[in-house]
């Protein structure tokens, strides 16, 4: 696992540097997505997160979530077209897991 200025970069993730997201391919063919530790460190503590709900189609460059942090408010843009099959909607009530993991 690489470490960049205290931000761990696990080897099992694919990194989208331009959009500051990670992607984790799962055994069932799905792909999980989240913000990189570097994005969270640069943007400050995440205080709000609104992920796209399930059963949505997204084109490359569209937002898979809207994020509100201490130094950033805006979209988290996905690098590829996809169909959202599951959403971590609990983040809308409590975005703190984004700051921890």
C-alpha positions as YAML, in Angstrom:
chain: A
units: angstrom
residues:
- id: 1
  name: UNK
  ca: [0.00, 0.00, 0.00]
- id: 2
  name: UNK
  ca: [1.35, 3.39, -1.00]
- id: 3
  name: UNK
  ca: [1.28, 6.36, 1.38]
- id: 4
  name: UNK
  ca: [1.27, 9.94, 0.11]
- id: 5
  name: UNK
  ca: [1.74, 12.48, 2.92]
- id: 6
  name: UNK
  ca: [-0.27, 10.39, 5.36]
- id: 7
  name: UNK
  ca: [-2.97, 9.41, 2.84]
- id: 8
  name: UNK
  ca: [-3.03, 5.65, 2.32]
- id: 9
  name: UNK
  ca: [-3.64, 4.40, -1.23]
- id: 10
  name: UNK
  ca: [-4.70, 0.72, -1.08]
- id: 11
  name: UNK
  ca: [-3.43, -1.44, -3.93]
- id: 12
  name: UNK
  ca: [-6.84, -3.04, -4.63]
- id: 13
  name: UNK
  ca: [-8.34, 0.25, -5.87]
- id: 14
  name: UNK
  ca: [-8.26, 1.92, -9.26]
- id: 15
  name: UNK
  ca: [-7.56, 5.64, -9.00]
- id: 16
  name: UNK
  ca: [-9.16, 8.41, -11.05]
- id: 17
  name: UNK
  ca: [-6.73, 11.25, -10.36]
- id: 18
  name: UNK
  ca: [-8.62, 13.86, -12.39]
- id: 19
  name: UNK
  ca: [-11.88, 13.32, -10.48]
- id: 20
  name: UNK
  ca: [-10.22, 12.34, -7.17]
- id: 21
  name: UNK
  ca: [-12.22, 9.12, -6.91]
- id: 22
  name: UNK
  ca: [-11.34, 5.48, -6.36]
- id: 23
  name: UNK
  ca: [-13.05, 2.51, -7.94]
- id: 24
  name: UNK
  ca: [-13.07, -1.01, -6.49]
- id: 25
  name: UNK
  ca: [-14.09, -3.85, -8.83]
- id: 26
  name: UNK
  ca: [-16.16, -6.41, -6.93]
- id: 27
  name: UNK
  ca: [-16.37, -10.17, -7.59]
- id: 28
  name: UNK
  ca: [-19.96, -9.83, -8.86]
- id: 29
  name: UNK
  ca: [-18.88, -7.49, -11.67]
- id: 30
  name: UNK
  ca: [-20.05, -4.33, -9.94]
- id: 31
  name: UNK
  ca: [-17.76, -1.41, -9.12]
- id: 32
  name: UNK
  ca: [-17.83, 0.57, -5.89]
- id: 33
  name: UNK
  ca: [-16.79, 4.24, -5.95]
- id: 34
  name: UNK
  ca: [-15.67, 6.74, -3.33]
- id: 35
  name: UNK
  ca: [-13.52, 9.83, -2.81]
- id: 36
  name: UNK
  ca: [-9.78, 9.38, -2.45]
- id: 37
  name: UNK
  ca: [-8.17, 10.13, 0.91]
- id: 38
  name: UNK
  ca: [-6.29, 12.92, -0.84]
- id: 39
  name: UNK
  ca: [-9.59, 14.51, -1.95]
- id: 40
  name: UNK
  ca: [-10.92, 14.40, 1.60]
- id: 41
  name: UNK
  ca: [-7.66, 15.79, 3.00]
- id: 42
  name: UNK
  ca: [-7.64, 18.65, 0.47]
- id: 43
  name: UNK
  ca: [-11.36, 19.45, 0.68]
- id: 44
  name: UNK
  ca: [-11.64, 19.30, 4.43]
- id: 45
  name: UNK
  ca: [-14.12, 17.40, 6.53]
- id: 46
  name: UNK
  ca: [-17.11, 16.16, 4.54]
- id: 47
  name: UNK
  ca: [-20.25, 17.60, 6.14]
- id: 48
  name: UNK
  ca: [-22.75, 16.62, 3.45]
- id: 49
  name: UNK
  ca: [-23.02, 13.92, 0.80]
- id: 50
  name: UNK
  ca: [-25.85, 13.24, -1.62]
- id: 51
  name: UNK
  ca: [-25.19, 10.13, -3.70]
- id: 52
  name: UNK
  ca: [-27.28, 9.41, -6.80]
- id: 53
  name: UNK
  ca: [-30.09, 7.03, -6.01]
- id: 54
  name: UNK
  ca: [-30.28, 3.48, -7.33]
- id: 55
  name: UNK
  ca: [-31.65, 2.74, -10.79]
- id: 56
  name: UNK
  ca: [-30.06, 5.78, -12.44]
- id: 57
  name: UNK
  ca: [-27.95, 5.77, -15.60]
- id: 58
  name: UNK
  ca: [-24.89, 8.01, -15.60]
- id: 59
  name: UNK
  ca: [-22.78, 9.09, -18.55]
- id: 60
  name: UNK
  ca: [-19.03, 9.74, -18.26]
- id: 61
  name: UNK
  ca: [-18.45, 13.05, -16.49]
- id: 62
  name: UNK
  ca: [-21.81, 13.10, -14.72]
- id: 63
  name: UNK
  ca: [-21.99, 13.41, -10.96]
- id: 64
  name: UNK
  ca: [-22.36, 10.19, -8.99]
- id: 65
  name: UNK
  ca: [-22.77, 12.33, -5.87]
- id: 66
  name: UNK
  ca: [-22.72, 15.91, -4.63]
- id: 67
  name: UNK
  ca: [-20.25, 16.54, -1.83]
- id: 68
  name: UNK
  ca: [-20.10, 19.38, 0.68]
- id: 69
  name: UNK
  ca: [-16.86, 19.79, 2.59]
- id: 70
  name: UNK
  ca: [-15.03, 22.53, 4.43]
- id: 71
  name: UNK
  ca: [-13.26, 23.75, 1.27]
- id: 72
  name: UNK
  ca: [-15.35, 22.22, -1.53]
- id: 73
  name: UNK
  ca: [-18.97, 21.99, -2.59]
- id: 74
  name: UNK
  ca: [-19.72, 20.29, -5.87]
- id: 75
  name: UNK
  ca: [-20.05, 17.14, -7.92]
- id: 76
  name: UNK
  ca: [-18.09, 13.92, -7.68]
- id: 77
  name: UNK
  ca: [-17.83, 13.10, -11.40]
- id: 78
  name: UNK
  ca: [-17.58, 9.50, -12.55]
- id: 79
  name: UNK
  ca: [-15.14, 8.64, -15.35]
- id: 80
  name: UNK
  ca: [-17.31, 6.08, -17.16]
- id: 81
  name: UNK
  ca: [-20.91, 5.36, -18.04]
- id: 82
  name: UNK
  ca: [-22.74, 3.19, -15.55]
- id: 83
  name: UNK
  ca: [-26.03, 2.12, -14.03]
- id: 84
  name: UNK
  ca: [-26.33, 2.83, -10.30]
- id: 85
  name: UNK
  ca: [-27.61, -0.38, -8.70]
- id: 86
  name: UNK
  ca: [-27.10, 0.56, -5.06]
- id: 87
  name: UNK
  ca: [-26.55, 3.83, -3.24]
- id: 88
  name: UNK
  ca: [-25.20, 4.55, 0.22]
- id: 89
  name: UNK
  ca: [-28.15, 6.81, 1.03]
- id: 90
  name: UNK
  ca: [-27.37, 6.77, 4.77]
- id: 91
  name: UNK
  ca: [-24.59, 9.24, 3.94]
- id: 92
  name: UNK
  ca: [-27.26, 11.91, 3.45]
- id: 93
  name: UNK
  ca: [-28.05, 11.73, 7.18]
- id: 94
  name: UNK
  ca: [-24.52, 11.02, 8.38]
- id: 95
  name: UNK
  ca: [-21.59, 11.70, 6.01]
- id: 96
  name: UNK
  ca: [-18.97, 10.96, 8.70]
- id: 97
  name: UNK
  ca: [-17.99, 7.54, 7.22]
- id: 98
  name: UNK
  ca: [-16.51, 9.40, 4.23]
- id: 99
  name: UNK
  ca: [-14.07, 11.11, 6.59]
- id: 100
  name: UNK
  ca: [-13.01, 7.82, 8.18]
- id: 101
  name: UNK
  ca: [-12.86, 5.31, 5.30]
...
